[in-house]
Short mmCIF file of C-alpha atoms and ligand atoms in Angstrom, two decimals:
data_model
loop_
_atom_site.label_atom_id
_atom_site.label_comp_id
_atom_site.label_asym_id
_atom_site.label_seq_id
_atom_site.Cartn_x
_atom_site.Cartn_y
_atom_site.Cartn_z
CA MET A 25 -7.71 2.79 3.64
CA ILE A 26 -7.83 -0.41 1.90
CA PHE A 27 -10.19 -1.03 5.00
CA ASP A 28 -12.63 1.96 3.92
CA ASN A 29 -15.66 0.14 3.33
CA PHE A 30 -16.95 -3.19 5.69
CA PHE A 31 -16.51 -5.39 2.08
CA GLY A 32 -12.95 -4.92 1.41
CA MET A 33 -12.24 -5.84 5.19
CA VAL A 34 -14.15 -8.90 4.99
CA LYS A 35 -12.61 -9.43 1.53
CA LEU A 36 -8.51 -8.92 2.94
CA SER A 37 -9.34 -10.77 5.91
CA ILE A 38 -10.81 -13.25 4.67
CA VAL A 39 -6.91 -13.49 2.28
CA VAL A 40 -5.63 -13.04 5.55
CA PHE A 41 -7.22 -16.15 7.39
CA THR A 42 -5.57 -17.96 4.02
CA PRO A 43 -8.87 -20.58 3.44
CA ILE A 44 -7.40 -23.57 5.60
CA ILE A 45 -7.69 -21.06 8.78
CA PHE A 46 -10.51 -19.17 8.25
CA TYR A 47 -12.17 -22.63 6.86
CA SER A 48 -10.76 -24.29 10.28
CA LEU A 49 -12.41 -20.86 12.40
CA MET A 50 -15.57 -20.69 10.91
CA THR A 51 -15.90 -25.08 11.28
CA PHE A 52 -15.46 -24.36 15.25
CA ILE A 53 -18.23 -21.74 15.12
CA ALA A 54 -20.74 -23.70 13.72
CA VAL A 55 -18.81 -26.59 15.89
CA ILE A 56 -20.00 -24.19 18.92
CA PHE A 57 -23.29 -22.58 18.27
CA GLY A 58 -24.26 -26.14 17.05
CA SER A 59 -23.69 -27.71 20.03
CA ILE A 60 -24.88 -24.77 22.56
CA ILE A 61 -28.00 -25.42 21.10
CA PHE A 62 -28.09 -29.39 20.57
CA ALA A 63 -27.46 -28.42 24.26
CA ILE A 64 -30.21 -26.33 25.16
CA VAL A 65 -32.40 -28.13 22.79
CA LYS A 66 -31.70 -31.31 23.81
CA LYS A 67 -30.64 -30.30 27.87
CA SER A 68 -27.17 -32.60 26.82
CA LYS A 69 -24.06 -31.86 29.33
CA LYS A 70 -22.10 -33.57 26.29
CA ALA A 71 -22.74 -30.91 23.73
CA LEU A 72 -22.12 -28.01 25.72
CA LEU A 73 -19.10 -30.01 26.71
CA LEU A 74 -18.15 -30.17 22.91
CA ALA A 75 -19.07 -26.61 23.30
CA LEU A 76 -16.75 -25.77 25.77
CA VAL A 77 -13.66 -28.24 24.46
CA ALA A 78 -14.28 -25.85 20.64
CA PHE A 79 -14.30 -22.51 22.99
CA LEU A 80 -11.16 -23.57 24.12
CA CYS A 81 -9.68 -24.14 20.89
CA ILE A 82 -10.45 -21.40 19.40
CA GLY A 83 -9.11 -19.56 22.36
CA GLY A 84 -6.15 -21.07 22.46
CA LEU A 85 -5.55 -20.45 18.36
CA ALA A 86 -6.84 -16.59 18.97
CA LEU A 87 -4.23 -16.15 21.61
CA ILE A 88 -1.55 -17.99 19.49
CA ARG A 89 -2.11 -15.65 16.69
CA PHE A 90 -2.48 -12.47 18.71
CA SER A 91 -1.10 -11.79 21.35
CA PRO A 92 1.72 -9.88 21.40
CA ARG A 93 5.25 -10.53 21.11
CA THR A 94 8.49 -9.06 21.70
CA TYR A 95 11.66 -9.38 19.74
CA GLU A 96 15.29 -7.84 21.22
CA ARG A 97 16.47 -5.12 19.00
CA ALA A 98 19.49 -6.24 18.13
CA TYR A 99 19.93 -3.84 15.57
CA LEU A 100 20.74 -0.86 18.18
CA THR A 101 24.34 -2.21 18.81
CA ASP A 102 25.21 -4.80 15.30
CA TYR A 103 24.84 -1.41 13.02
CA THR A 104 27.18 1.36 14.90
CA GLU A 105 30.18 0.67 13.48
CA HIS A 106 27.94 1.50 9.86
CA ILE A 107 28.94 3.99 7.06
CA SER A 108 25.92 4.98 6.94
CA ASN A 109 26.20 6.28 10.48
CA ASN A 110 29.91 7.19 10.81
CA LYS A 111 29.33 9.81 8.10
CA ALA A 112 26.34 10.95 7.71
CA ILE A 113 25.96 8.65 3.97
CA THR A 114 22.57 8.81 3.55
CA LEU A 115 19.99 6.25 1.64
CA ARG A 116 18.91 9.90 -0.99
CA ASP A 117 23.12 10.08 -1.56
CA VAL A 118 22.88 5.98 -2.47
CA ALA A 119 20.01 6.56 -4.68
CA GLU A 120 20.83 9.74 -6.35
CA GLU A 121 24.50 7.90 -7.40
CA ARG A 122 21.92 5.72 -9.47
CA SER A 123 19.41 8.06 -10.97
CA ILE A 124 16.63 6.44 -8.57
CA PHE A 125 14.23 7.80 -5.99
CA ILE A 126 14.18 6.89 -2.62
CA GLY A 127 11.01 8.12 -1.29
CA CYS A 128 8.48 7.46 2.01
CA SER A 129 4.49 8.80 2.32
CA ASP A 130 3.62 10.38 5.57
CA THR A 131 1.76 13.24 7.03
CA LEU A 132 2.56 16.27 8.10
CA ALA A 133 0.74 15.73 10.99
CA ASN A 134 3.12 12.65 12.10
CA ILE A 135 6.07 14.56 11.28
CA ASP A 136 5.64 17.47 13.24
CA ALA A 137 4.76 15.15 15.59
CA GLN A 138 7.73 13.10 15.63
CA GLY A 139 9.63 16.46 14.60
CA TYR A 140 11.34 14.35 11.45
CA ASP A 141 10.99 16.89 8.47
CA GLU A 142 14.61 17.34 7.99
CA MET A 143 15.35 13.71 8.24
CA ILE A 144 13.37 12.87 5.80
CA GLY A 145 14.42 15.49 3.70
CA THR A 146 17.88 14.09 3.66
CA GLU A 147 17.18 10.29 3.27
CA PHE A 148 14.65 10.28 0.55
CA ASN A 149 14.15 12.64 -2.81
CA SER A 150 10.21 11.40 -2.99
CA PHE A 151 7.69 11.61 -1.34
CA THR A 152 3.91 10.97 -1.18
CA PRO A 153 1.25 12.42 0.47
CA GLU A 154 -0.57 9.66 2.60
CA ASN A 155 -3.59 10.85 2.42
CA ALA A 156 -4.11 14.95 1.61
CA PHE A 157 -4.29 14.20 -2.61
CA LYS A 158 -7.06 11.44 -2.27
CA TRP A 159 -10.67 12.91 -3.50
CA SER A 160 -12.73 13.00 -0.99
CA LYS A 161 -10.01 14.16 0.95
CA LEU A 162 -9.79 17.71 -1.31
CA LEU A 163 -13.54 18.64 -1.21
CA VAL A 164 -14.94 20.96 1.32
CA ASN A 165 -17.73 19.11 3.60
CA GLY A 166 -17.42 16.18 0.51
CA GLU A 167 -19.44 18.38 -1.47
CA LEU A 168 -18.30 17.51 -5.25
CA GLY A 169 -16.87 20.38 -7.70
CA ASN A 170 -15.65 21.92 -4.16
CA TYR A 171 -12.04 21.75 -3.32
CA ASP A 172 -9.96 23.13 -0.81
CA PHE A 173 -6.68 23.01 -1.60
CA THR A 174 -4.93 24.40 1.62
CA GLU A 175 -4.25 21.34 2.78
CA ALA A 176 -2.79 19.74 -0.10
CA ASP A 177 -0.54 22.65 -0.73
CA LYS A 178 1.09 22.54 2.34
CA TYR A 179 2.34 19.35 1.29
CA LEU A 180 3.47 20.66 -2.60
CA GLU A 181 6.13 23.35 -0.61
CA PHE A 182 6.78 20.46 2.38
CA ALA A 183 8.27 18.64 -0.38
CA LYS A 184 9.49 21.46 -2.60
CA GLU A 185 11.79 23.24 0.69
CA HIS A 186 13.30 19.58 0.62
CA ASP A 187 13.73 19.25 -3.08
CA MET A 188 11.90 16.10 -2.89
CA ARG A 189 9.05 14.78 -6.32
CA LEU A 190 5.67 14.32 -4.74
CA ARG A 191 4.14 11.89 -6.02
CA GLY A 192 0.53 12.70 -6.79
CA HIS A 193 -1.61 10.13 -4.94
CA ALA A 194 -4.82 9.29 -6.04
CA LEU A 195 -7.11 10.47 -8.58
CA VAL A 196 -9.09 7.24 -8.95
CA TRP A 197 -10.51 4.93 -6.70
CA GLY A 198 -12.26 2.57 -5.46
CA LYS A 199 -12.18 3.31 -2.18
CA GLY A 200 -10.93 7.12 -2.19
CA TYR A 201 -14.09 8.69 -3.30
CA PRO A 202 -16.80 10.59 -2.03
CA ALA A 203 -19.28 9.09 -0.04
CA GLU A 204 -21.92 11.79 -2.19
CA LEU A 205 -20.36 10.10 -5.61
CA GLN A 206 -22.39 7.49 -4.09
CA GLN A 207 -26.01 8.87 -4.12
CA MET A 208 -25.32 11.12 -7.01
CA ILE A 209 -24.57 8.05 -9.48
CA ALA A 210 -27.41 6.60 -7.82
CA ASN A 211 -30.02 9.15 -8.86
CA ALA A 212 -29.03 9.75 -12.22
CA GLU A 213 -30.44 9.09 -14.91
CA ASN A 214 -27.54 8.00 -16.67
CA PRO A 215 -24.48 6.37 -14.67
CA GLU A 216 -22.01 6.27 -17.24
CA GLU A 217 -22.25 9.65 -18.16
CA PHE A 218 -22.23 10.80 -15.21
CA MET A 219 -19.53 9.61 -13.95
CA LYS A 220 -17.36 10.54 -17.10
CA ASN A 221 -18.08 13.87 -16.39
CA ALA A 222 -17.08 13.72 -12.60
CA ILE A 223 -14.10 12.16 -13.25
CA ASP A 224 -13.14 14.52 -16.01
CA GLU A 225 -13.88 17.14 -13.52
CA HIS A 226 -12.29 15.96 -10.95
CA ILE A 227 -8.77 15.44 -12.94
CA SER A 228 -8.77 18.81 -14.40
CA ALA A 229 -9.75 20.53 -11.48
CA VAL A 230 -6.61 18.51 -9.25
CA VAL A 231 -3.91 17.43 -11.77
CA GLY A 232 -4.80 21.22 -13.69
CA ARG A 233 -4.24 22.98 -11.06
CA TYR A 234 -0.25 21.60 -9.89
CA LYS A 235 0.07 21.28 -13.95
CA GLY A 236 4.74 21.45 -13.79
CA GLU A 237 4.97 21.17 -10.61
CA ILE A 238 3.22 17.47 -10.01
CA THR A 239 4.84 15.53 -12.75
CA VAL A 240 3.82 11.81 -11.63
CA TRP A 241 0.14 10.83 -10.58
CA ASP A 242 -1.15 7.55 -9.61
CA VAL A 243 -4.02 8.03 -11.94
CA VAL A 244 -5.86 4.42 -11.32
CA ASN A 245 -5.53 3.00 -7.47
CA GLU A 246 -6.00 -1.17 -7.15
CA PRO A 247 -8.44 -1.70 -9.81
CA MET A 248 -8.08 -5.22 -8.91
CA ASP A 249 -10.08 -8.00 -7.17
CA LEU A 250 -7.88 -8.62 -3.96
CA MET A 251 -9.26 -13.08 -5.46
CA GLU A 252 -10.40 -13.47 -8.48
CA PRO A 253 -8.42 -12.55 -11.64
CA ALA A 254 -11.44 -9.24 -12.63
CA LEU A 255 -10.81 -6.05 -12.05
CA GLU A 256 -12.05 -4.90 -8.38
CA GLU A 257 -16.51 -3.83 -9.86
CA ASN A 258 -16.67 -1.11 -7.27
CA ILE A 259 -18.69 2.48 -7.93
CA PHE A 260 -16.75 3.53 -11.18
CA PHE A 261 -16.97 0.01 -12.93
CA ASN A 262 -19.95 -0.43 -12.07
CA ALA A 263 -21.04 2.77 -13.74
CA MET A 264 -18.54 2.79 -16.56
CA GLY A 265 -17.34 -0.83 -16.67
CA GLU A 266 -13.65 -1.43 -17.73
CA ASP A 267 -13.88 1.39 -19.17
CA TYR A 268 -13.27 4.11 -16.52
CA ILE A 269 -9.37 3.91 -16.59
CA LYS A 270 -8.55 4.23 -19.82
CA TYR A 271 -11.12 7.19 -19.10
CA ALA A 272 -9.38 8.76 -16.19
CA PHE A 273 -5.20 8.04 -18.33
CA TYR A 274 -7.59 9.72 -21.30
CA ALA A 275 -8.33 13.23 -19.06
CA ALA A 276 -5.43 13.09 -16.81
CA HIS A 277 -3.26 13.23 -20.31
CA ARG A 278 -5.64 15.79 -21.28
CA ALA A 279 -5.25 18.44 -18.04
CA ASP A 280 -1.11 17.95 -17.85
CA PRO A 281 0.12 16.09 -21.58
CA ASP A 282 3.98 15.77 -19.66
CA ALA A 283 2.78 14.48 -16.71
CA LYS A 284 3.65 10.31 -15.75
CA LEU A 285 0.65 8.56 -15.76
CA VAL A 286 1.06 5.55 -13.52
CA LEU A 287 -1.68 2.65 -12.99
CA ASN A 288 -0.96 1.70 -8.55
CA SER A 289 -1.76 -1.91 -7.90
CA TYR A 290 -1.45 -5.18 -6.32
CA ILE A 291 -0.72 -7.73 -8.30
CA GLY A 292 -4.13 -9.26 -7.41
CA ALA A 293 -4.79 -12.79 -8.73
CA ASP A 294 -3.33 -13.73 -11.71
CA PRO A 295 -0.48 -11.60 -13.04
CA ASP A 296 -1.25 -12.34 -16.52
CA PHE A 297 -4.81 -10.56 -16.01
CA LEU A 298 -2.90 -7.56 -15.25
CA TYR A 299 -0.30 -7.76 -17.40
CA ASN A 300 -2.95 -8.03 -19.89
CA LEU A 301 -4.70 -5.05 -18.78
CA LEU A 302 -1.96 -2.63 -19.22
CA SER A 303 -0.30 -3.87 -22.34
CA ASP A 304 -3.43 -3.39 -24.05
CA MET A 305 -3.43 -0.42 -22.88
CA ILE A 306 -0.31 0.24 -24.42
CA SER A 307 -1.18 -0.83 -28.33
CA GLU A 308 -4.39 1.05 -28.08
CA GLY A 309 -2.26 3.77 -27.41
CA VAL A 310 -3.67 4.94 -24.15
CA PRO A 311 -1.39 7.49 -22.65
CA ILE A 312 0.09 5.89 -19.39
CA THR A 313 3.30 5.99 -19.16
CA GLY A 314 4.44 3.55 -15.87
CA PHE A 315 2.67 0.69 -13.36
CA GLY A 316 3.53 0.88 -9.76
CA LEU A 317 3.51 -1.84 -7.00
CA GLN A 318 2.45 -0.97 -4.40
CA GLY A 319 4.51 -3.93 -2.15
CA HIS A 320 1.92 -3.89 0.96
CA VAL A 321 3.79 -7.33 2.78
CA MET A 322 0.18 -8.09 4.76
CA ASP A 323 0.71 -11.80 5.46
CA LYS A 324 3.11 -13.20 4.39
CA PRO A 325 5.97 -12.08 1.40
CA GLY A 326 5.40 -12.57 -2.26
CA ASP A 327 7.68 -14.84 -4.64
CA ILE A 328 10.62 -12.07 -5.33
CA ASP A 329 11.07 -14.00 -8.49
CA LYS A 330 7.53 -14.27 -9.77
CA ILE A 331 7.26 -10.16 -8.73
CA VAL A 332 10.34 -9.02 -10.85
CA ASP A 333 9.50 -11.69 -13.79
CA PHE A 334 6.59 -9.75 -13.81
CA LEU A 335 7.62 -6.09 -13.40
CA GLN A 336 10.87 -7.49 -16.11
CA ARG A 337 7.79 -8.02 -18.26
CA VAL A 338 5.67 -4.59 -18.02
CA SER A 339 9.28 -3.11 -17.80
CA ASP A 340 9.51 -4.58 -21.57
CA LEU A 341 5.99 -3.07 -21.99
CA GLY A 342 7.61 0.46 -22.15
CA LEU A 343 7.13 1.62 -19.30
CA ASP A 344 8.32 2.52 -16.34
CA VAL A 345 7.53 0.36 -12.89
CA GLU A 346 8.50 1.71 -9.29
CA ILE A 347 7.41 0.32 -6.24
CA THR A 348 4.91 2.47 -4.77
CA GLU A 349 4.06 1.14 -0.93
CA MET A 350 6.10 -0.91 0.10
CA ASP A 351 5.54 -1.98 4.10
CA VAL A 352 7.11 -5.21 5.48
CA ARG A 353 4.77 -5.95 8.03
CA LEU A 354 7.22 -7.79 11.03
CA ARG A 355 5.33 -10.93 12.06
CA ALA A 356 4.70 -11.70 7.90
CA VAL A 357 8.04 -12.50 7.63
CA GLU A 358 9.04 -14.57 11.34
CA GLY A 359 9.62 -17.49 8.65
CA PHE A 360 11.34 -15.39 5.55
CA GLY A 361 15.38 -15.50 5.59
CA GLY A 362 16.16 -18.61 8.24
CA HIS A 363 17.87 -15.98 10.14
CA HIS A 364 16.99 -15.85 13.63
CA ASP A 365 16.20 -11.99 14.20
CA ILE A 366 13.74 -11.51 12.98
CA TYR A 367 14.74 -7.76 11.58
CA GLU A 368 17.06 -9.30 9.94
CA ASN A 369 14.97 -10.68 7.68
CA GLN A 370 12.41 -8.19 7.14
CA GLY A 371 15.30 -5.72 6.02
CA ASN A 372 16.50 -9.34 4.27
CA TYR A 373 13.21 -9.40 2.29
CA TYR A 374 13.30 -5.17 1.27
CA GLY A 375 16.90 -5.54 0.00
CA LEU A 376 16.31 -8.57 -2.05
CA LEU A 377 14.14 -7.50 -3.78
CA LEU A 378 15.01 -3.68 -4.51
CA GLU A 379 18.15 -6.07 -5.34
CA ARG A 380 16.45 -7.89 -8.36
CA CYS A 381 14.05 -4.37 -9.03
CA LEU A 382 17.35 -2.87 -9.59
CA GLU A 383 18.52 -4.95 -12.92
CA ILE A 384 15.34 -4.15 -14.39
CA GLU A 385 15.46 -1.30 -17.20
CA ASN A 386 12.82 0.99 -16.62
CA PHE A 387 12.86 0.61 -12.45
CA THR A 388 12.27 4.09 -11.65
CA GLY A 389 13.01 3.66 -7.31
CA ILE A 390 10.81 2.24 -3.93
CA THR A 391 8.97 4.85 -1.38
CA THR A 392 8.16 2.62 1.75
CA TRP A 393 4.42 3.88 2.86
CA GLY A 394 5.22 5.63 6.10
CA VAL A 395 8.52 6.52 8.11
CA SER A 396 8.45 5.16 11.30
CA ASP A 397 7.19 2.06 13.16
CA ARG A 398 4.97 4.51 15.23
CA ASN A 399 2.75 5.69 12.50
CA THR A 400 2.33 2.72 10.11
CA TRP A 401 -1.56 1.83 8.85
CA TYR A 402 -1.60 -1.74 9.98
CA ASP A 403 -1.55 -0.29 13.69
CA SER A 404 -4.85 0.67 13.17
CA THR A 405 -6.29 -1.54 10.70
CA PRO A 406 -7.63 -4.74 12.19
CA PRO A 407 -6.82 -7.87 12.51
CA TYR A 408 -2.88 -6.48 11.82
CA ALA A 409 -4.03 -3.77 14.65
CA TRP A 410 -3.99 -7.20 16.85
CA MET A 411 -1.35 -8.75 15.66
CA GLN A 412 1.90 -6.63 17.98
CA PRO A 413 4.39 -5.57 16.37
CA THR A 414 3.68 -4.78 13.00
CA ALA A 415 6.99 -2.19 12.68
CA PRO A 416 7.12 -2.55 9.04
CA LEU A 417 9.22 0.48 8.16
CA LEU A 418 12.40 1.00 7.94
CA PHE A 419 13.19 3.83 11.04
CA ASP A 420 11.52 1.83 14.59
CA ASP A 421 9.44 3.74 16.70
CA GLU A 422 12.05 5.74 18.41
CA LEU A 423 13.26 6.54 14.78
CA GLU A 424 16.49 4.47 14.90
CA LYS A 425 17.17 2.42 11.83
CA LYS A 426 16.33 -1.09 11.54
CA PRO A 427 18.27 -3.53 9.31
CA ALA A 428 15.56 -2.56 6.12
CA TYR A 429 17.42 0.39 6.41
CA TYR A 430 20.53 -0.46 6.13
CA HIS A 431 20.20 -3.11 4.19
CA ILE A 432 18.44 -0.91 1.34
CA PHE A 433 21.54 1.74 2.40
CA ASP A 434 24.14 -1.35 1.03
CA VAL A 435 21.88 -2.63 -2.30
CA LEU A 436 22.39 1.07 -3.01
CA ALA A 437 25.40 1.78 -1.99
CA GLU A 438 26.70 -1.69 -4.45
CA ASN A 439 28.88 -0.77 -7.18
C1 LIG B 524 -3.71 1.36 -0.16
C2 LIG B 524 -3.85 2.89 -0.81
C3 LIG B 524 -2.73 3.37 0.30
C4 LIG B 524 -3.13 3.22 1.52
C5 LIG B 524 -2.45 2.23 1.94
C6 LIG B 524 -3.08 1.95 3.24
O1 LIG B 524 -2.85 1.07 -0.21
O2 LIG B 524 -3.02 3.25 -1.92
O3 LIG B 524 -3.91 4.82 -0.73
O4 LIG B 524 -4.50 3.90 1.61
O5 LIG B 524 -3.63 1.49 0.82
O6 LIG B 524 -3.80 2.15 4.16
#
C-alpha cells in the first residue's frame, strides 16, 4: 500500500489536501492554538472567542469534506437493456476481440468471501494478486531468503484455472520490502553490495521459481517521488543510488530472459523526468519491455490529454504501455464530465481514458485495482476512508455492474 509507512502517508495527505486547503487548515490550527495560549496567558475573552470561531470553521470544513454522502444508483434500471446483460457478452469477450488485456487485482480471500471467482474468469483475462507476491509477503516471519510460496502458488493456480494471465506484482518497491532489510542495511559494512545481493537473491528466487509461468513482472514499483521531479529516496535508492532500478531489471532478465519486464508507476511531478528515465534505460540497453501506469484517481482526475500524450511518447520508445492499477474514487469525479449522475461521471472518465489509450500503438491493456467496491484499499486508508463512499471500481458492493463497467464495455466493443 501507498500508506505502508508514516511519511508516505503524510506526503500523500499533503498532495490530497491541495496546498491551499492544507495551508489554510494549518493557519486555522495555528490561530486556534495561538488564541488559546494567548487567552490563557492574558486571561482574554476575545482570544477565547477567536479560538472558538476558528474551531467552528475547521469543524465546518471537515464536515463538508468528510461527511458521508449517498448517491442514487440509477444504473440499476438505466442499463437493463444493455447488450452485455442480454447476450451474456463480457468485458473479456470484447477485449479479446481487440487482443488486449482486461484485468483486475484482488485477494483470494475477497473472492471467496463474496463468491465471484467464476465472474472474474468470465469478465477478465488478466489477474494481479494484490499483495501475495510482494517481497514482505513471500517470506516466513519476514526472514530474508526464507520463502514460503504456498499462498502465491494458489494465485497462480487460480489464474491458470480461469485461463488468465497473471501479472507478477511487485519485485522491488520502496514500501513492500521486508522490515528486516532495513536493519540489515543499517548494519552492513557495504550497504551497496549488501543491497545488490539482496535484490539478486530475491529476484532470482521469485522470478526463477515462476519462470515460463508468470510472463510479466512489475520489476520496480513506484520509484518516483510524489512531489518532486526526482526519484524517491527509498531504501534501495539510499543504498545504491538510481542504479538500483537498472540493477533490478538485469537481475529479472537473468532469472527469466523471456519475461516481460515493467516499470510500474504514477507519472509523478514531471512527465519529462520519468520519460527521460525510461528513454535512458532504453538507450543503455536495459532489458525493460514495458511501462505500467498505475492510474489511481485519488483526488481529482488527471488531464486525459496529458496522460495519453505521455503514454504515446513512451510507446514511441518501443515500450508496451498498460494501465495497471486503475480505480477512480467516486467523490474525486464530482465535478468531472458535467453529468448530474456521479456514477456516470466516473464511468465517463474510465471510458474516455481507455478510448484514447486504444489509439496508442503499443497499448496492451487495462487493469482495475479491485473488483467490487466492497473491497477497496481506499476504505482502509485515511483520509479517503473518511470520505464515503469511495466506490472506485466497476462493480458495486453487491456486484452489480456500474456505469464504469458499461462505459469500458462500449469503448471496447466499438469498431
Ligand atoms: C500502490 C501499489 C499497489 C497497492 C496500491 C494501493 O499503487 O503498487 O500494490 O498497494 O498502492 O494500496
